[in-house]
Amino acid sequence: MNITENLTRRGFYYDNSENVSGGNTRRHYHDGYELYFLQKGICNYFVDNRYYSLNEGDIMLIPSNQIHQTNYKKELHSRRLINCDPDYIPDDVFRDIASINYIFRAPELVREIIEIFDLIESEYTTHDKYSEKMMKIHVHRLFYLIARHKKENIGAISKNKTVEKAIKYIKKNYMHDVSLAEVADKNAVSGEHLSRVFKKEIGMGFNEYLNAIRLQKAEFMLRNEDGKSVSEVAFACGFNDSNYF
């Protein structure tokens, strides 16, 4: 089953993919907040500069505009996800969870979580004057459930310290000339080694990730800083050639 209807339903997107074979998603980010539920299988999740190992029943919370990517094992997996604007998150919950990403892990609550997702899906595919309001009620219930138990269930696992340090360096220095050799030297490894482990862990090359960070920052500037030209934004984000940008 793969729900792909109503992609632009007032700032809300829902997807349910069942018994899908392994693989990777491409690195991407959203304007809205993402809630990802791994109902079946095993998944490695890359968010910003951290690595998370997700098991069956885990939920991943991802703030807006955070680059993320999933890497699945070969066996079949099932997952559900929600992308939503902040108004789908209760205000008191949003203040607590909107600026962090973490794993929510509570095996005793998985059955209740699945029931809530089923209700969300039912309303998502219903079209009457009450469906959107009912859907929002169920989404709020899901976020309240997570917020109630979040302190006990925050967790993160770094898979490769060298890659994590490299990513932190890129995020801090993306506006300057950053090279693979420079970052490798900062981490006391060879460029060949860093290139190899970076590709293995992230699923993209060093320069590809660097450009993704620069484009993310440039998009934010273009949206939020009036009066700056495209060339000014390009140079401010580390692109030496505005035409290439």
mmCIF file of C-alpha atoms in Angstrom, residues 36-127:
data_model
loop_
_atom_site.group_PDB
_atom_site.id
_atom_site.type_symbol
_atom_site.label_atom_id
_atom_site.label_comp_id
_atom_site.label_asym_id
_atom_site.label_seq_id
_atom_site.Cartn_x
_atom_site.Cartn_y
_atom_site.Cartn_z
ATOM 1 C CA TYR A 36 8.806 9.193 10.502
ATOM 2 C CA PHE A 37 7.572 5.866 11.914
ATOM 3 C CA LEU A 38 9.427 2.630 11.095
ATOM 4 C CA GLN A 39 6.691 0.043 11.508
ATOM 5 C CA LYS A 40 8.771 -2.887 10.255
ATOM 6 C CA GLY A 41 12.455 -3.460 9.449
ATOM 7 C CA ILE A 42 15.774 -1.757 10.217
ATOM 8 C CA CYS A 43 16.913 1.662 9.008
ATOM 9 C CA ASN A 44 19.957 3.891 9.348
ATOM 10 C CA TYR A 45 18.870 7.537 9.413
ATOM 11 C CA PHE A 46 21.147 10.474 8.673
ATOM 12 C CA VAL A 47 19.916 13.858 9.915
ATOM 13 C CA ASP A 48 22.022 17.002 9.782
ATOM 14 C CA ASN A 49 25.315 15.848 11.302
ATOM 15 C CA ARG A 50 24.169 12.833 13.301
ATOM 16 C CA TYR A 51 23.505 9.168 12.613
ATOM 17 C CA TYR A 52 20.617 7.226 14.074
ATOM 18 C CA SER A 53 19.962 3.503 14.063
ATOM 19 C CA LEU A 54 16.224 2.858 13.924
ATOM 20 C CA ASN A 55 14.571 -0.404 14.863
ATOM 21 C CA GLU A 56 11.044 -1.640 14.354
ATOM 22 C CA GLY A 57 8.604 0.601 16.230
ATOM 23 C CA ASP A 58 10.866 3.683 16.391
ATOM 24 C CA ILE A 59 9.765 7.200 15.492
ATOM 25 C CA MET A 60 12.164 9.829 14.147
ATOM 26 C CA LEU A 61 11.374 13.516 14.631
ATOM 27 C CA ILE A 62 13.021 15.889 12.156
ATOM 28 C CA PRO A 63 12.840 19.711 12.339
ATOM 29 C CA SER A 64 12.177 21.768 9.236
ATOM 30 C CA ASN A 65 15.011 22.431 6.773
ATOM 31 C CA GLN A 66 17.248 19.650 8.100
ATOM 32 C CA ILE A 67 18.967 17.579 5.413
ATOM 33 C CA HIS A 68 18.144 13.924 5.967
ATOM 34 C CA GLN A 69 18.453 10.588 4.242
ATOM 35 C CA THR A 70 17.402 6.987 4.956
ATOM 36 C CA ASN A 71 19.398 3.837 4.330
ATOM 37 C CA TYR A 72 17.506 0.555 4.530
ATOM 38 C CA LYS A 73 18.719 -2.998 4.876
ATOM 39 C CA LYS A 74 17.919 -5.489 2.134
ATOM 40 C CA GLU A 75 14.959 -7.077 3.912
ATOM 41 C CA LEU A 76 11.450 -5.695 3.490
ATOM 42 C CA HIS A 77 10.434 -2.708 5.548
ATOM 43 C CA SER A 78 7.246 -0.748 6.212
ATOM 44 C CA ARG A 79 7.132 2.876 7.223
ATOM 45 C CA ARG A 80 4.730 5.765 7.599
ATOM 46 C CA LEU A 81 5.583 9.430 7.579
ATOM 47 C CA ILE A 82 3.995 12.804 8.040
ATOM 48 C CA ASN A 83 5.225 16.160 6.725
ATOM 49 C CA CYS A 84 3.287 19.034 8.221
ATOM 50 C CA ASP A 85 3.230 22.743 8.897
ATOM 51 C CA PRO A 86 3.591 23.866 12.540
ATOM 52 C CA ASP A 87 -0.160 24.396 12.904
ATOM 53 C CA TYR A 88 -0.574 20.608 12.913
ATOM 54 C CA ILE A 89 1.565 20.458 16.060
ATOM 55 C CA PRO A 90 0.044 21.609 19.379
ATOM 56 C CA ASP A 91 1.661 24.868 20.515
ATOM 57 C CA ASP A 92 2.836 23.545 23.877
ATOM 58 C CA VAL A 93 4.357 20.479 22.208
ATOM 59 C CA PHE A 94 5.987 22.525 19.437
ATOM 60 C CA ARG A 95 7.930 24.564 21.981
ATOM 61 C CA ASP A 96 9.399 21.360 23.413
ATOM 62 C CA ILE A 97 10.264 19.347 20.308
ATOM 63 C CA ALA A 98 10.394 21.620 17.262
ATOM 64 C CA SER A 99 14.110 22.445 17.471
ATOM 65 C CA ILE A 100 15.551 18.949 18.022
ATOM 66 C CA ASN A 101 15.687 15.624 16.266
ATOM 67 C CA TYR A 102 15.656 12.391 18.161
ATOM 68 C CA ILE A 103 14.426 8.827 18.264
ATOM 69 C CA PHE A 104 11.252 8.110 20.173
ATOM 70 C CA ARG A 105 11.388 4.516 21.370
ATOM 71 C CA ALA A 106 8.566 3.023 23.435
ATOM 72 C CA PRO A 107 7.728 -0.594 22.477
ATOM 73 C CA GLU A 108 4.766 -0.665 24.848
ATOM 74 C CA LEU A 109 3.101 2.146 22.869
ATOM 75 C CA VAL A 110 3.611 0.817 19.319
ATOM 76 C CA ARG A 111 0.104 -0.645 19.078
ATOM 77 C CA GLU A 112 -1.434 2.687 20.107
ATOM 78 C CA ILE A 113 0.807 4.556 17.640
ATOM 79 C CA ILE A 114 -0.312 2.282 14.794
ATOM 80 C CA GLU A 115 -3.959 2.818 15.737
ATOM 81 C CA ILE A 116 -3.476 6.594 15.608
ATOM 82 C CA PHE A 117 -1.759 6.392 12.216
ATOM 83 C CA ASP A 118 -4.664 4.293 10.933
ATOM 84 C CA LEU A 119 -7.090 7.012 12.035
ATOM 85 C CA ILE A 120 -4.956 9.712 10.399
ATOM 86 C CA GLU A 121 -4.851 7.715 7.163
ATOM 87 C CA SER A 122 -8.609 7.202 7.201
ATOM 88 C CA GLU A 123 -9.281 10.928 7.499
ATOM 89 C CA TYR A 124 -6.528 11.797 5.010
ATOM 90 C CA THR A 125 -8.332 9.836 2.309
ATOM 91 C CA THR A 126 -11.796 11.093 3.316
ATOM 92 C CA HIS A 127 -13.230 14.213 1.730
#
